[in-house]
PDB file of C-alpha atoms and ligand atoms in Angstrom:
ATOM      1  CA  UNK D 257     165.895 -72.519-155.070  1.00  0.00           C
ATOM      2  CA  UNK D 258     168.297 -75.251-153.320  1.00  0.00           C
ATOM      3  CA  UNK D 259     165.443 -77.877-153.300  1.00  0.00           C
ATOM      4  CA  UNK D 260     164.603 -76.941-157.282  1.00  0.00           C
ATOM      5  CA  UNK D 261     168.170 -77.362-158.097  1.00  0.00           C
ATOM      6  CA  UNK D 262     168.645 -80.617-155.988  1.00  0.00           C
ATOM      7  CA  UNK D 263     165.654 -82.070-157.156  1.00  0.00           C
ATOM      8  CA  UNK D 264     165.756 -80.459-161.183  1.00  0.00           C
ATOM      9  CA  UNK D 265     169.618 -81.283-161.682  1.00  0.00           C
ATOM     10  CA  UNK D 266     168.435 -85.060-161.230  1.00  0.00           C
ATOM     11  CA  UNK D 267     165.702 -85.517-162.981  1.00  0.00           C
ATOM     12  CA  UNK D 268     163.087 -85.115-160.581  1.00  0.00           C
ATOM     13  CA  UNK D 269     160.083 -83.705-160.129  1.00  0.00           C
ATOM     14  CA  UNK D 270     158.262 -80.881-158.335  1.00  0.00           C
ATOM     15  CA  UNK D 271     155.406 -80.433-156.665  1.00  0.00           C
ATOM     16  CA  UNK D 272     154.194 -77.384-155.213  1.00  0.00           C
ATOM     17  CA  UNK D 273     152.299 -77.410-151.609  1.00  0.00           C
ATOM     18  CA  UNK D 274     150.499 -74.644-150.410  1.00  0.00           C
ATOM     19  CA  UNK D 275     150.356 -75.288-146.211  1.00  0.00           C
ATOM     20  CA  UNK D 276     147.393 -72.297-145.464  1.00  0.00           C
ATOM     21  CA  UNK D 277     145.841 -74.254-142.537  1.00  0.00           C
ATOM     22  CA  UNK D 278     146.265 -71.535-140.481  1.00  0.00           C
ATOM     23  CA  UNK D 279     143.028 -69.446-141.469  1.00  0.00           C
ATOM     24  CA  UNK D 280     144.260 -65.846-139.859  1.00  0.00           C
ATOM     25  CA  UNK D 281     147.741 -66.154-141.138  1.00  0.00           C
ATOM     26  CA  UNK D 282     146.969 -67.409-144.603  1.00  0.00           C
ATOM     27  CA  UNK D 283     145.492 -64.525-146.576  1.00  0.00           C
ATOM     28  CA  UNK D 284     144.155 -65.204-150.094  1.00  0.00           C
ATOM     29  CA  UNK D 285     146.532 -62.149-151.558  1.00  0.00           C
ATOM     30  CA  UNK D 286     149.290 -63.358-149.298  1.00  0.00           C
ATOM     31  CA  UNK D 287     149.644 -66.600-151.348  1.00  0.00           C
ATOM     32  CA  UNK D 288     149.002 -65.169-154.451  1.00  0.00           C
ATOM     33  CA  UNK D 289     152.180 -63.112-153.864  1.00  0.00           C
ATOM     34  CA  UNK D 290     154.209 -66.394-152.955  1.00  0.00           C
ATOM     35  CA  UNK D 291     153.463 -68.022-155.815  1.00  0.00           C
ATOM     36  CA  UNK D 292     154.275 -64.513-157.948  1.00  0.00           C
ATOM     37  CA  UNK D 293     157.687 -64.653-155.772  1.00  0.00           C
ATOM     38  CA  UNK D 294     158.478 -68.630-156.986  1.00  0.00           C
ATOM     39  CA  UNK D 295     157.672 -67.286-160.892  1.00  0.00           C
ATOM     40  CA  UNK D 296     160.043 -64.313-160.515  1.00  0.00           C
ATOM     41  CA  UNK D 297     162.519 -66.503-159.443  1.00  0.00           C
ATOM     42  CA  UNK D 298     162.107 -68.476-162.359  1.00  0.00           C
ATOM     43  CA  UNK D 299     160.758 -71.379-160.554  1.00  0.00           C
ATOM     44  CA  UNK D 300     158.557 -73.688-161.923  1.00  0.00           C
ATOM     45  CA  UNK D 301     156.544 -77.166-160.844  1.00  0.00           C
ATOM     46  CA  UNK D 302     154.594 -80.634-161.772  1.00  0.00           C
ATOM     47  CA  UNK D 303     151.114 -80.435-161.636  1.00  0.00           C
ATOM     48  CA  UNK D 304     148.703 -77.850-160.068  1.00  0.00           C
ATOM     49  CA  UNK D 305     149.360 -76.897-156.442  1.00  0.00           C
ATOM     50  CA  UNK D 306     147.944 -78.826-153.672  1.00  0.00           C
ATOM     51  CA  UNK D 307     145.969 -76.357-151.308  1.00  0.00           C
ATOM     52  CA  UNK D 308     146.200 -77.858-148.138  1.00  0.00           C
ATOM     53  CA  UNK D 309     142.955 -76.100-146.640  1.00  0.00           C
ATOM     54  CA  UNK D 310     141.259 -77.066-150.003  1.00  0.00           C
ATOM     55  CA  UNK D 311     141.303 -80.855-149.040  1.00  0.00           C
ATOM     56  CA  UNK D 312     141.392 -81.694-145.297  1.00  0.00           C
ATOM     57  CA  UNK D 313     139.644 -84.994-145.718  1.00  0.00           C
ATOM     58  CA  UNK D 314     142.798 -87.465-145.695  1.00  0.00           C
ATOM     59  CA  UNK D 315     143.824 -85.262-142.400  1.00  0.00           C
ATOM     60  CA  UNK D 316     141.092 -86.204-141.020  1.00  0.00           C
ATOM     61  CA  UNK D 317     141.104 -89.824-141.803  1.00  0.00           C
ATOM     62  CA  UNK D 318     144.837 -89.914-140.643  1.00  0.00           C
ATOM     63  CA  UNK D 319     143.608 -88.562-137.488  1.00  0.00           C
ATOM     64  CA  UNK D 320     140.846 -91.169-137.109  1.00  0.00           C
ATOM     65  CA  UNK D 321     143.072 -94.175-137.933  1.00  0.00           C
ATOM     66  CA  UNK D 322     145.428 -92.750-135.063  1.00  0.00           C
ATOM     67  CA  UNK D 323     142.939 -92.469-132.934  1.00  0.00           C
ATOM     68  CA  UNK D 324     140.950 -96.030-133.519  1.00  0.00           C
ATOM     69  CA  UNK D 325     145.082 -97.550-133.076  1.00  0.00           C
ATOM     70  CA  UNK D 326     145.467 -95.893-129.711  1.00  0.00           C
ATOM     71  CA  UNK D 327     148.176 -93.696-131.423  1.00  0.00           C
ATOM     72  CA  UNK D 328     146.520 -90.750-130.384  1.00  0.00           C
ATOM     73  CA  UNK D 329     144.512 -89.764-127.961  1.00  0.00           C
ATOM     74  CA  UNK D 330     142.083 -86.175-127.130  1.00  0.00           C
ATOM     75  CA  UNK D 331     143.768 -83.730-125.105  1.00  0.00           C
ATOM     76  CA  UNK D 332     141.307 -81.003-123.656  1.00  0.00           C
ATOM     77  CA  UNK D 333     143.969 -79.323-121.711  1.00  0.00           C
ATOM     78  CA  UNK D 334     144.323 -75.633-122.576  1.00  0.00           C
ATOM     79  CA  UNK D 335     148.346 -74.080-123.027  1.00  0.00           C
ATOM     80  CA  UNK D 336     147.863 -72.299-119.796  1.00  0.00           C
ATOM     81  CA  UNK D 337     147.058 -75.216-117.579  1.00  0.00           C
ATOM     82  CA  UNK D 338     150.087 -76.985-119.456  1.00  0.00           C
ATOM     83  CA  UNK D 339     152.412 -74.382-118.376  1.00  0.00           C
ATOM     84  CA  UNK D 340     151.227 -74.085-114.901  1.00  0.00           C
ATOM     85  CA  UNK D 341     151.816 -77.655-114.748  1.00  0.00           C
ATOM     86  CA  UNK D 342     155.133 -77.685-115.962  1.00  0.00           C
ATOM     87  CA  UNK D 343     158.572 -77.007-113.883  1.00  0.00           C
ATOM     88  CA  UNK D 344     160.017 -73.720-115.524  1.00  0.00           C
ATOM     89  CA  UNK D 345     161.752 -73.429-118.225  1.00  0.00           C
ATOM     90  CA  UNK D 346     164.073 -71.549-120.244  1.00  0.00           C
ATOM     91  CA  UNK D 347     162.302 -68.798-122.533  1.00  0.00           C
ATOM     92  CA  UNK D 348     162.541 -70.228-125.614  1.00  0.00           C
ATOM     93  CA  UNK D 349     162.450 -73.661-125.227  1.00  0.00           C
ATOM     94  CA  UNK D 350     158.921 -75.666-125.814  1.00  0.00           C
ATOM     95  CA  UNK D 351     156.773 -76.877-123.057  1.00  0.00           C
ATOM     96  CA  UNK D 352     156.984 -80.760-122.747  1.00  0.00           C
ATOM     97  CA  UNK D 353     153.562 -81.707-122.229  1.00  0.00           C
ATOM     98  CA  UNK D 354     152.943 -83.401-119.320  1.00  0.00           C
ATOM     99  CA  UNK D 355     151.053 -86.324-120.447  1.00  0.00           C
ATOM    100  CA  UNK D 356     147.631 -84.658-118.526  1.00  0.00           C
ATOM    101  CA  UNK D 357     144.809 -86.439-120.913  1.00  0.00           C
ATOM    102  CA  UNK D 358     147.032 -90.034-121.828  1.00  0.00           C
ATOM    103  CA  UNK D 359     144.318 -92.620-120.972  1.00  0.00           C
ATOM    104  CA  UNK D 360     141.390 -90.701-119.767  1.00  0.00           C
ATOM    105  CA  UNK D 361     139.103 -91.024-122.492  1.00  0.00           C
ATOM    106  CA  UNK D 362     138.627 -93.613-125.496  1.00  0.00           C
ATOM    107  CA  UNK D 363     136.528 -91.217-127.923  1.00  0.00           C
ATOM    108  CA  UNK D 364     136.262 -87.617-128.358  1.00  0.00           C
ATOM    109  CA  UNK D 365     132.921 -87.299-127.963  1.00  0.00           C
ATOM    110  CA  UNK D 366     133.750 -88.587-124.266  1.00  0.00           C
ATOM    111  CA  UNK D 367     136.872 -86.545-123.691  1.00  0.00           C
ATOM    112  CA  UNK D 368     134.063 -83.393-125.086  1.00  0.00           C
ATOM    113  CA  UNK D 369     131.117 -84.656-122.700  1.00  0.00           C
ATOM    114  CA  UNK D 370     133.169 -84.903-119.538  1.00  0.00           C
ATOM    115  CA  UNK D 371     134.919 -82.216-120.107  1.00  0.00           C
ATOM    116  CA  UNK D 372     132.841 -79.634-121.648  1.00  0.00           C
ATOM    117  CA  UNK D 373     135.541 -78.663-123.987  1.00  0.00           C
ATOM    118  CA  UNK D 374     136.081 -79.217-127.986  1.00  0.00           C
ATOM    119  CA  UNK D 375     139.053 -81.736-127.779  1.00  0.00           C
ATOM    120  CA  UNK D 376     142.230 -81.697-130.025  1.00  0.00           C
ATOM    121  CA  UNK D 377     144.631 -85.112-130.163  1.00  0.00           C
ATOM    122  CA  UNK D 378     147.845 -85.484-129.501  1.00  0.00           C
ATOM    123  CA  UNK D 379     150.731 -88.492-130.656  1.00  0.00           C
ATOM    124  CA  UNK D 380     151.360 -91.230-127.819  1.00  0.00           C
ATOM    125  CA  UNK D 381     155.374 -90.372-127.539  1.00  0.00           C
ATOM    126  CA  UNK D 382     157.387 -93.365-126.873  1.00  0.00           C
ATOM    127  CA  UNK D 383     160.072 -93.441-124.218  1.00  0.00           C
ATOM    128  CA  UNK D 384     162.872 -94.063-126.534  1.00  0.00           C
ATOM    129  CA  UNK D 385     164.969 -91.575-128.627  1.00  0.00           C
ATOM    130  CA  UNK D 386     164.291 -91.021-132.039  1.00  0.00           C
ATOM    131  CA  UNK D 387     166.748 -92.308-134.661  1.00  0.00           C
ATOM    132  CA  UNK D 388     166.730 -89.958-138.174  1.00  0.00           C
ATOM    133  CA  UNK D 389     169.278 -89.616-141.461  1.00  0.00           C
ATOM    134  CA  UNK D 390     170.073 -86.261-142.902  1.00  0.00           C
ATOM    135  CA  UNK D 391     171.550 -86.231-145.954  1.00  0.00           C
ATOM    136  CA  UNK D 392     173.869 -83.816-145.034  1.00  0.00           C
ATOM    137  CA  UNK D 393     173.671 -83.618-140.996  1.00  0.00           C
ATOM    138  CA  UNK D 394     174.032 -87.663-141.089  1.00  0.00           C
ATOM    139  CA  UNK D 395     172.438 -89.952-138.490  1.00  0.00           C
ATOM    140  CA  UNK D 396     170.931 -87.717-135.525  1.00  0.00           C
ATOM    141  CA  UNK D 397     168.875 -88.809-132.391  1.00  0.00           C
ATOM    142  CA  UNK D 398     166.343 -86.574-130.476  1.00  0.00           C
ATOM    143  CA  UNK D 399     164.730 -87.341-127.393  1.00  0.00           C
ATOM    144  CA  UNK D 400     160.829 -86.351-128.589  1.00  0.00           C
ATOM    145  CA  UNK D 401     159.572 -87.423-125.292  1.00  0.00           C
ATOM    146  CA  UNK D 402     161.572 -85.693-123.143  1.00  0.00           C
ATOM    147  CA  UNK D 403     161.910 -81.957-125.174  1.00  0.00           C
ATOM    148  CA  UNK D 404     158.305 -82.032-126.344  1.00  0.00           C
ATOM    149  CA  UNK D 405     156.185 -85.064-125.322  1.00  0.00           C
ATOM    150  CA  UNK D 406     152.939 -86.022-126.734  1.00  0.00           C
ATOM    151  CA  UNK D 407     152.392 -83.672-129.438  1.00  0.00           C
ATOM    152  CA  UNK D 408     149.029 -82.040-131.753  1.00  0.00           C
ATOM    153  CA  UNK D 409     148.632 -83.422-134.380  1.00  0.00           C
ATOM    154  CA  UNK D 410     145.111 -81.505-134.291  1.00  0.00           C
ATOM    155  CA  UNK D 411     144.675 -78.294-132.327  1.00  0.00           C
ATOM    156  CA  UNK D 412     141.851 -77.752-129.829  1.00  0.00           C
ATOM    157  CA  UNK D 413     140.287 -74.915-132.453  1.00  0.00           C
ATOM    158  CA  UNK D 414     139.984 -78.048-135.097  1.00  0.00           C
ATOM    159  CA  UNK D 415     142.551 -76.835-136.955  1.00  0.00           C
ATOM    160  CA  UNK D 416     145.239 -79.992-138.245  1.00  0.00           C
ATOM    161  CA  UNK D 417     148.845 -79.801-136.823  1.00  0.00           C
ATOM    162  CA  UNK D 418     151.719 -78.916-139.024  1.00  0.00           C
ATOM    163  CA  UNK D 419     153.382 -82.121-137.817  1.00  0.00           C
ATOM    164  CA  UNK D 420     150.578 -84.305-139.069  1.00  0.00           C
ATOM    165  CA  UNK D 421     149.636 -82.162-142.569  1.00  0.00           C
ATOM    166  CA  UNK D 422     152.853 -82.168-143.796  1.00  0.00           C
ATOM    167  CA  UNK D 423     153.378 -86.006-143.728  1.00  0.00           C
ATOM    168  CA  UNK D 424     150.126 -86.979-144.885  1.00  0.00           C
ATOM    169  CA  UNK D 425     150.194 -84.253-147.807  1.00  0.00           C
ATOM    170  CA  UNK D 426     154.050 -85.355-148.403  1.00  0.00           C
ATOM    171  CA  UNK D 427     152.815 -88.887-149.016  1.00  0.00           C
ATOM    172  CA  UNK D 428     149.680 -87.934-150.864  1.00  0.00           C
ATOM    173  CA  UNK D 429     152.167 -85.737-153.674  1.00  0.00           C
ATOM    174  CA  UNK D 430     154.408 -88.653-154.020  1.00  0.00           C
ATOM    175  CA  UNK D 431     156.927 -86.647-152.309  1.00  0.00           C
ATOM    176  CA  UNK D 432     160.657 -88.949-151.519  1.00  0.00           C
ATOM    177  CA  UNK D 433     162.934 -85.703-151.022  1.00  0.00           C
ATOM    178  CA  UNK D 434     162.414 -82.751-148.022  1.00  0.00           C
ATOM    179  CA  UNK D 435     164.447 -80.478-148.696  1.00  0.00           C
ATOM    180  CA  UNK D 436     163.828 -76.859-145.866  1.00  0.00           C
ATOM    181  CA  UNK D 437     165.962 -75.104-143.646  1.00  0.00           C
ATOM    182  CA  UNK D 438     167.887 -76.653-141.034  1.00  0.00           C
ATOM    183  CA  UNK D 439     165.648 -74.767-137.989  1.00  0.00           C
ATOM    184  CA  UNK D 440     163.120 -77.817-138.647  1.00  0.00           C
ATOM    185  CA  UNK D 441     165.856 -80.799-138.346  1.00  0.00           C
ATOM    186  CA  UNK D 442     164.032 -81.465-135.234  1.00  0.00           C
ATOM    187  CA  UNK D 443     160.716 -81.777-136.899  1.00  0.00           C
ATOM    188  CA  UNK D 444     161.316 -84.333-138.670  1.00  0.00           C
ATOM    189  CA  UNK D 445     162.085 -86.768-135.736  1.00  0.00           C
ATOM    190  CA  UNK D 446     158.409 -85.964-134.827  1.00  0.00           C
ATOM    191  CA  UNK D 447     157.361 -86.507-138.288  1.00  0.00           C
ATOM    192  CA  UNK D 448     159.172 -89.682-138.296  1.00  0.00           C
ATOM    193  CA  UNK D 449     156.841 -90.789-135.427  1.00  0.00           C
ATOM    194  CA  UNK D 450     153.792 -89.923-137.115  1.00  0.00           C
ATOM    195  CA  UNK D 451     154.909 -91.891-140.253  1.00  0.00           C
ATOM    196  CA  UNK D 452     155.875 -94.827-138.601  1.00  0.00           C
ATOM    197  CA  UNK D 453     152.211 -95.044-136.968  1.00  0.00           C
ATOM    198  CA  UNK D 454     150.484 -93.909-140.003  1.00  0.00           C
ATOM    199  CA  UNK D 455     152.284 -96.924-141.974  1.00  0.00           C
ATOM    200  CA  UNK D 456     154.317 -94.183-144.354  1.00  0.00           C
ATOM    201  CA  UNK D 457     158.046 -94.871-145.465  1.00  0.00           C
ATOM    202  CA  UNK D 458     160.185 -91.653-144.284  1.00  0.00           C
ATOM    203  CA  UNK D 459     161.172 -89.625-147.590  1.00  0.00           C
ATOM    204  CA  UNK D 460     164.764 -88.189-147.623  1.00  0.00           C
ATOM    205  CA  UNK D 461     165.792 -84.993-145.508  1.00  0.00           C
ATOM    206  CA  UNK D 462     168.178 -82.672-146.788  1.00  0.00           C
ATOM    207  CA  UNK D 463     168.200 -79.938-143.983  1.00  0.00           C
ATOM    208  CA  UNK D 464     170.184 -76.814-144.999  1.00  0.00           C
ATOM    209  CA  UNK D 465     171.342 -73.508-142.907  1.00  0.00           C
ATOM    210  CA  UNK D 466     169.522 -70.775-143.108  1.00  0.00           C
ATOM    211  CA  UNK D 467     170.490 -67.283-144.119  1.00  0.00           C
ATOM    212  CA  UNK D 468     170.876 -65.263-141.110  1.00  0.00           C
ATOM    213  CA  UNK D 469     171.349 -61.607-140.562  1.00  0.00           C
ATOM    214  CA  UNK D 470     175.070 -59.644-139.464  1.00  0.00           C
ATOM    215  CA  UNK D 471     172.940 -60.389-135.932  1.00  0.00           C
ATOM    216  CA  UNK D 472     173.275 -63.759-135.819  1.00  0.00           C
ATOM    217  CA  UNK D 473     169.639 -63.971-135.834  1.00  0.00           C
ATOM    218  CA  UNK D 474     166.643 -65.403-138.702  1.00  0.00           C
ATOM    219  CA  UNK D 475     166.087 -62.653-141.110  1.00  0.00           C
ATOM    220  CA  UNK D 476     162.426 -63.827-142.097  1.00  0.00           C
ATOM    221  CA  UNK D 477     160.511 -61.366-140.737  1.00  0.00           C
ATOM    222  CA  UNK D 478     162.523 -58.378-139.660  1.00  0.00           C
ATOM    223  CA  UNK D 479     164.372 -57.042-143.221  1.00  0.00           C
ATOM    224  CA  UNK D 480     160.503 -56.605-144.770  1.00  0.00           C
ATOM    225  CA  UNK D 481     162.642 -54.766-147.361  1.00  0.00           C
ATOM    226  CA  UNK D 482     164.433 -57.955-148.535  1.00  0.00           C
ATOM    227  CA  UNK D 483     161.593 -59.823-148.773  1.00  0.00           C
ATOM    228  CA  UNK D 484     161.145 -61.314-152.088  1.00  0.00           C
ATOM    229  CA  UNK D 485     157.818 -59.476-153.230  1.00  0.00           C
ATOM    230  CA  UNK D 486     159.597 -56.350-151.743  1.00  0.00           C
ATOM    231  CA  UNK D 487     162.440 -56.784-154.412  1.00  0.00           C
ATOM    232  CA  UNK D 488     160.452 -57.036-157.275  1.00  0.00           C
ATOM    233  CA  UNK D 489     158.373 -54.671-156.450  1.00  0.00           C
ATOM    234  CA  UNK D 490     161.725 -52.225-156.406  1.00  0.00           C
ATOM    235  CA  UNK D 491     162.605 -53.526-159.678  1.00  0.00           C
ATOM    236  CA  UNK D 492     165.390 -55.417-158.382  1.00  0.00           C
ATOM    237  CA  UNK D 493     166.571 -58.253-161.431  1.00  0.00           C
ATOM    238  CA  UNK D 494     165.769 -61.700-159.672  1.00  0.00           C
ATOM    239  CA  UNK D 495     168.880 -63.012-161.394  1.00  0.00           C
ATOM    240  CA  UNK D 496     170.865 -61.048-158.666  1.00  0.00           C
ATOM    241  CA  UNK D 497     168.889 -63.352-156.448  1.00  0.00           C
ATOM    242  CA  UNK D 498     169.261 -65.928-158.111  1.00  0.00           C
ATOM    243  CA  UNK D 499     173.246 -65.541-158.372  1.00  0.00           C
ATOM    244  CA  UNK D 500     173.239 -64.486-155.023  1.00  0.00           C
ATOM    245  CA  UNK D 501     171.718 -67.563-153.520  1.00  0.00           C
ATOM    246  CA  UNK D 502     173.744 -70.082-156.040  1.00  0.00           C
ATOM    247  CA  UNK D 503     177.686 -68.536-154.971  1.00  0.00           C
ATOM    248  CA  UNK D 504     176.747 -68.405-151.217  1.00  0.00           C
ATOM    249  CA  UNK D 505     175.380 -71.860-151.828  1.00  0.00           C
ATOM    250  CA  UNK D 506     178.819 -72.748-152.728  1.00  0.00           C
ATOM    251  CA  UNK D 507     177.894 -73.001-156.798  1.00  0.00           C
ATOM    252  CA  UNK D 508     179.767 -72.035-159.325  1.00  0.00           C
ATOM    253  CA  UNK D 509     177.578 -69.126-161.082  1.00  0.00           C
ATOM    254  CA  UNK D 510     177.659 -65.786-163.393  1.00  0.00           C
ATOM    255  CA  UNK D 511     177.051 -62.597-161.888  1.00  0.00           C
ATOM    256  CA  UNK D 512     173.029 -63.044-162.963  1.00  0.00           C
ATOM    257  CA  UNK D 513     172.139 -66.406-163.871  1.00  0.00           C
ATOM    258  CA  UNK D 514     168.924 -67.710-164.224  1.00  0.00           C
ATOM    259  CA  UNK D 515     167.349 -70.337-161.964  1.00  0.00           C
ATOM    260  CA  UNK D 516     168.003 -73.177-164.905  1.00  0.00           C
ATOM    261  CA  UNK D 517     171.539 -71.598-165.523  1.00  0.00           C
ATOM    262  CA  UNK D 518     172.225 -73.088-162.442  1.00  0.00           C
ATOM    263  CA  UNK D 519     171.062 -76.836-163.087  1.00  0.00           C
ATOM    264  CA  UNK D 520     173.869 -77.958-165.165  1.00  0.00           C
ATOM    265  CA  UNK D 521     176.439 -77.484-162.130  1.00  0.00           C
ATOM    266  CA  UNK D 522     174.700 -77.855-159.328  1.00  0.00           C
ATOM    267  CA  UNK D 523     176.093 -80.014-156.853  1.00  0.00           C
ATOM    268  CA  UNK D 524     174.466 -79.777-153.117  1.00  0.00           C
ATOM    269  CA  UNK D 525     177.938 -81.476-151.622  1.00  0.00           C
ATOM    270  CA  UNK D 526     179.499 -77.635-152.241  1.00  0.00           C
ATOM    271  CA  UNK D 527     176.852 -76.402-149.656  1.00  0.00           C
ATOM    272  CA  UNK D 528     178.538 -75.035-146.882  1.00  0.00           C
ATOM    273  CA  UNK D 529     177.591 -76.547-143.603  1.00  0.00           C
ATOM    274  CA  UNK D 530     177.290 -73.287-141.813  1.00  0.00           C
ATOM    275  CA  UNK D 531     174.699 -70.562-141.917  1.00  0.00           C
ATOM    276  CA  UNK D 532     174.995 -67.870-144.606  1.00  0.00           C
ATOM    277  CA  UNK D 533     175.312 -64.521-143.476  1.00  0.00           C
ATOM    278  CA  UNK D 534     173.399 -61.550-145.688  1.00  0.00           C
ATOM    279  CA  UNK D 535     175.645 -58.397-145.042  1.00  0.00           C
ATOM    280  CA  UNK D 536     175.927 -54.870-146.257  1.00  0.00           C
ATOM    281  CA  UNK D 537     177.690 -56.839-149.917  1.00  0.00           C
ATOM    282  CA  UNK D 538     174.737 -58.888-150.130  1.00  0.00           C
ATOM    283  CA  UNK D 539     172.210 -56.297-149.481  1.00  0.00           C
ATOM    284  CA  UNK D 540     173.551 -53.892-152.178  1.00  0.00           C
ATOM    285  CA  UNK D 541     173.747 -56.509-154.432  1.00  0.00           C
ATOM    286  CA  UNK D 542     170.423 -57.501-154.218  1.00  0.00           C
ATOM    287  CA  UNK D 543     168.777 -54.094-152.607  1.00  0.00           C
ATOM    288  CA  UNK D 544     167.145 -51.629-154.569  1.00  0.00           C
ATOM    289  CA  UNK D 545     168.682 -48.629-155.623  1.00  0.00           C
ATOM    290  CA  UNK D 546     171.858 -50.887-157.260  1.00  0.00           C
ATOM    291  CA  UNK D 547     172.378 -51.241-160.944  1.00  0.00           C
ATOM    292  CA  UNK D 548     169.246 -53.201-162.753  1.00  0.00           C
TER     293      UNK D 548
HETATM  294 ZN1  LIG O 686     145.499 -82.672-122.064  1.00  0.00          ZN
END
């Protein structure tokens, strides 16, 4: 909703991407129901959407030019041996890699014959922080070397890296505005890499919070019940979503408003900086079993 309204209230357009490169976790019915979820909403876009699994061929040639530069290299290491390798770490932060495969092969087909293993590649990190803009989180540096080192930008099993689809795909839509939840702010400094050595200008960021539950924590996958396809299959009136999302956004909005009701006001400088919080309020309004 915030990057229809950002994009919508100015005139823009957009496009609709459809990231399934992960084969198990991108089930035919399961994006059918996303895009049911974006219609409900009373979301619309330009153009047909872009399958990403549909048309891997510019992956691949983005992969090939990185290669041929010396921006990437193959990386037959398996996430086992990177660990081992690796001084501990706190639980949830990423393994750095360790830099195992940087200059021991020119090709993949010599990387596979010495090895014995398929090969993925992975980004030659420079030393130096990164420098991004966020429209709203302003200039930020990360240190991509140091927190996560040379990264995939294809996996072992073949399958292209989300770091490397996304910017290829984002420049192949004509896309100049990202606008996602703040958890991947420090994606983009990786993505920023992968532009600069694929030649691509950077398109602008607009990383907002997330909603969170009473817990502090993500609520993606734990309230199954307030998913969207869960609330219209109870019946529940996406307007109530709609309005829901728009006032904690910090819009001025009726109780149900539509999607477009929204456009005429919107104003992304009301967003609060701070993650929203779905409580008990919320989740009548919007659970089932309230008024319809
Ligand atoms: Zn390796």
């Amino acid at each position: 909703l915030l990057a229809w309204w950002n994009a919508r209230s100015r005139g823009g357009r957009v496009v609709l991407r459809v990231e399934d490169l992960d084969r198990e976790r991108s089930k035919p019915e399961l994006v059918e129901d996303c895009l049911r979820d974006l219609e409900w909403l009373g979301l619309d876009w330009d153009g047909p959407p872009l399958f990403q699994s549909a048309e891997t061929a510019p992956l691949a040639a983005a992969c090939e030019r990185l290669l041929a530069a010396g921006h990437a290299y193959p990386c037959v290491c398996t996430r086992a041996e990177i660990a081992a390798l690796s001084a501990p770490h706190t639980d949830d932060a990423e393994t750095p890699y360790p830099g195992t495969c940087r200059g021991r092969w020119r090709t993949v087909a010599q990387a596979r014959a010495a090895s014995g293993r398929e090969p993925g590649l992975r980004l030659v990190v420079p030393p130096e922080r990164v420098s991004i803009v966020d429209e709203l989180a302003g200039a930020l540096e990360y240190d991509v070397a140091g927190e996560v080192g040379d990264f995939l930008v294809r996996r072992r099993d073949g399958a292209f890296a989300y770091q490397l689809a996304v910017v290829v795909d984002d420049a192949r839509q004509g896309v100049t505005e990202v606008l996602r939840g703040d958890d991947l702010l420090s994606s983009a400094a990786r993505q920023a890499l992968v532009l600069e050595r694929l030649g691509l200008p950077r398109p602008a960021w607009v990383h907002v919070p997330l909603v969170l539950g009473e817990d502090g924590r993500r609520l993606a996958k734990r309230r199954r019940d307030l998913a969207l396809g869960a609330l219209r299959e109870a019946g529940v009136d996406p307007r109530a979503v709609v309005g829901w999302v728009a006032r904690t956004a910090g819009q001025r909005a009726d109780a149900r408003p539509t999607a477009r009701d929204v456009l005429a006001t919107f104003d992304l400088a009301h967003l609060p900086r701070v993650p929203a919080v779905l409580g008990p309020e919320g989740v009548l309004e919007l659970g089932p079993g309230t008024d319809r």
